[in-house]
Amino acid sequence: MARRRKASAAAKRGPPAALPGPPSSEDEAPEAVSFGEAREAAETERKLVGEAARRHRELLREKRRRRQELFAEQKRRKLLPEAVLQELAAAPPPRPGGQAAAAERGKSRGGGAAKQRQGRVQRQGRVQRQGQVQRRLKTDKQRKGARSKGNYTAVCLKDQSLTGLHQQLAKDFLNTHLYGPDTKRAQANEFFSLENKKNPVKKAAVEFVDKSWGQEKKQRALRFKIRWVSTQIKN
Amino acid sequence: MGEFEVHRVRFFGLVPAGVRCLACQPRGGRLALARTDGAVEVYNLAANYYQEKVIPGHETRSVEALCWAAGGERLFGAGLGGEITEYDLARLCAARSVDGGGGPVWSMAANDSGTQLAIGCEDGSVKLFQVVPGGIQFERNLDRRKGRILCLSWHPAGTHIAAGSIDIVRVFDVCSGRTVQRIMVNYHVQKVKRECIIWSIAFLSSGAVVTSDSFGRVQFWDWERGTLLESHTVSTSAVLSLAVSEKEDSIIVGTSTGATFQFQLLPVKIGSLEKRWVRTKPFQHHTHDVRAVAHSSTALISGGLDAQLVIRPLMEKVQKKSYDAVLRKFTFPHRRLVSCARKARLLLFQFSQHLELWRLGSTEGTGKDGEVLPLCRMPEHLLQLKSKGPEHIYCSCVSSCGSWVAYSTASRFHLYRVQYEGDGVSVKKVPKAPKMLLPAYQLQFSSDSGSLFVASARGSVHVLQLLERGGCKHLHTFRPPSGCPEAVYLLAVSADRHWLAAVGGDWVIHVYNLKCLKHHCTVPTYSCAVTALAIHPLTNNLVIAYSDQQLFEFSIPEKQYTAWSRTVQNCGLHKAWLERDSPITHIAFNPKNPSHILLHDIYMFCVLDKSLPLPDNSTLLMNQSTLKQLPETARQRQLHAFKICKKFQPLLFADLLDENCLVMVERPIMDFKTQLPLPVQQKKFGT
């Protein structure tokens, strides 16, 4: 059964794509195709498909490569320029006091004032006795924290974000409960026109003309007027 | 009398901010009011409800609660910014602010003695602060639960605090800080279960807690048992505000539809001892939400988001039937927001954060009385100056020739030089303004644009000399001889640059001599606030308008009241004149007719002719229309000094440009009502 199917599939595919076969009706007997011809046809077909798949894979590979390069570029851009990094690496290590302060900050957070002062003297000694790894870590920390010379002052801005967020939430609460969906609010025009409608002498609504009608036309007319006036002035 | 060509200006786009909070001073006659833009105003109820102090707002400042403390001496405000601000009423600025520490503050109340402040915060905590001489100090937190505290009230004895939140009313015991009662205020409708928001609360000394909520109900609860005593549904929309009278027999509530209701504690049957709360009087004074109400000893006061302040005196509390029993509605401020450059025919409009300079249009035609003339040149919007920064503008002024514009905010003073080339305008800022104590409360240029007078704190007035090439130099500072803690709020300069008159918050008018730079004299004190001041160009008489509608004329060279002024005081002003609602905000003169004084308030414009006889109470005050119909001879017999025109209303500014040209700046109320927040729908049959 599989062979019959294969044969019929081969027959259906027919000769290579360049020669479109005549439309075969179902009443006629299938065409007789030799095994060799069918094999050649299958091979060419397979080759074509293989080519297409390869091209597709190449394309994907190319894309992936380009993305990786882009990320590498971005990463490189994020870091400080080479020159600055080298300078920082070559910068002399900070004073022992500074080092001790850094160490102290890292180690004791909750210590009392007196303890800190004593600790500082002790730790100074300890720091200088510590190994290469520790120092490198500390210098790494300081490298990030230390800066090359420059005239600047670092200021801490007042934290706006949290209060702003709270205020926004509060205002949203007010808005939903005063002007939200189930508060039955009316447009100003409708509200103030009620009187005009109820009067013995009926009058038009308060805002009879909507000023937003024909905005585009009005703008075009304005631009034309400006252009025309400028041409007139030139002449 | 005179025919005038009137420039009727209606392009001043002022939209007043809505009223958000009201607070009656406990043992004084003052009312503090806070608006949605952060401005705080103080009205003096005794001085004919004059708006005596205005502290302009701030972009980031929102005021949700206002209260008087320390026996009614100090004013505190708190808002969604989370800070409690104390307002300095002498220097008209926000003095100190302390962070509440609980996020946005929704409500604040002071206890009866004014020594403690309680605030209700967004995070659900009630915090207590002590009012100390230097400011306020955090005392402690009361028991904190989930749910923002929207309203607070102290028990008159100061032992308990009732706080309203969403669906819940909590009563705290102040000493221990614990919650002693939780009352659920839920409202279960068959299908929809909505949240019930308690917008305002009051604690009565009988132990009843009054709440108003978003379902339109006013409910009375027994706090000890946690049960409902009485429930009244007054409206289908929310009841936003509540205030109880001092005697606790009358309550005013304000709703979202603009209606206010009065509840009174009345005996069930005449003579019986049992009393019930009954809804007595409904009022519909506002079109928009009434977010603030207050109850003074004689009146019901409500303020709405339609920027109106309505004071309704209670008939039963008023002793005699006089003008005191009349309804008062205030929409526009009681000070000048428009300056006019007479020679250049320019108007400067002061908004809260920007200024607009307009040139008036002109017409060629002439016409008869009442005709509208066609314009040959339309009014032009020349300049818009935006104030940098979040602060609102205190005062502004334009010089008579139109080439100098100055304005001041709370911390900055700006002076600009404006040049007109053909049809265009160029503005240049004057750098290095002299250092003076800011803010400036009033600015006035001299008539020849050579000097600028700056009204400052503690009664002082600075004189700045304006240089031709565009600079400015500080010349002199005038100070009142006996010192004054309050700020100067009105200035007047004589046309010959000889005299300067200044009024401070203590209502004493000082006159200074500009030629020898010394204090000249003090006008005898009067028991009311000064609302307008001007010096006559020829006679150097100082014309003063007071908030109780009295008019005085003081001769500066002679240092005494003029004969005409004495006559006016002896005869008394006409009753209809004294019964006007709004104060006179501007006085001008006609150089061609020295005996004319031009005055205006919000609802009328008057030309006062000193040479004509004064009307007595039996004659009609507003007789212009009848006079027009009389023949010439009969007219002469009926003429009197007050010529009032009520055609232009509401009038924000009126001035004389030249001998037969007037400018009137109106702001019809419907013009800005459509720009206010949305009102609640009203379903009317047949529409």
Short mmCIF file of C-alpha atoms in Angstrom, two decimals, chain B residues 16 41 46 55 63 115 155 185 277 279 292 325 409 444 484 502 528 552 574 579 604 607 614:
data_model
loop_
_atom_site.label_atom_id
_atom_site.label_comp_id
_atom_site.label_asym_id
_atom_site.label_seq_id
_atom_site.Cartn_x
_atom_site.Cartn_y
_atom_site.Cartn_z
CA PRO B 16 -12.15 81.73 39.27
CA GLU B 41 -8.48 83.92 51.54
CA ALA B 46 -17.91 92.13 60.54
CA ILE B 55 -2.64 84.32 49.83
CA VAL B 63 -5.61 72.27 50.34
CA THR B 115 -3.89 73.14 71.31
CA HIS B 155 -15.61 65.45 70.53
CA VAL B 185 -22.09 52.06 57.21
CA TRP B 277 -33.35 66.33 64.03
CA ARG B 279 -34.58 68.71 57.80
CA ALA B 292 -17.38 73.26 51.82
CA ALA B 325 -30.30 89.72 56.85
CA THR B 409 5.21 86.16 42.90
CA GLN B 444 1.96 101.10 41.16
CA CYS B 484 3.03 97.95 61.56
CA ALA B 502 -0.49 103.47 51.56
CA CYS B 528 -13.58 99.39 58.62
CA PHE B 552 -14.40 110.05 52.57
CA HIS B 574 -28.35 107.11 50.63
CA GLU B 579 -26.94 98.41 50.90
CA MET B 604 -22.61 99.26 39.01
CA VAL B 607 -19.98 109.11 38.37
CA LEU B 614 -26.63 114.88 47.70
#
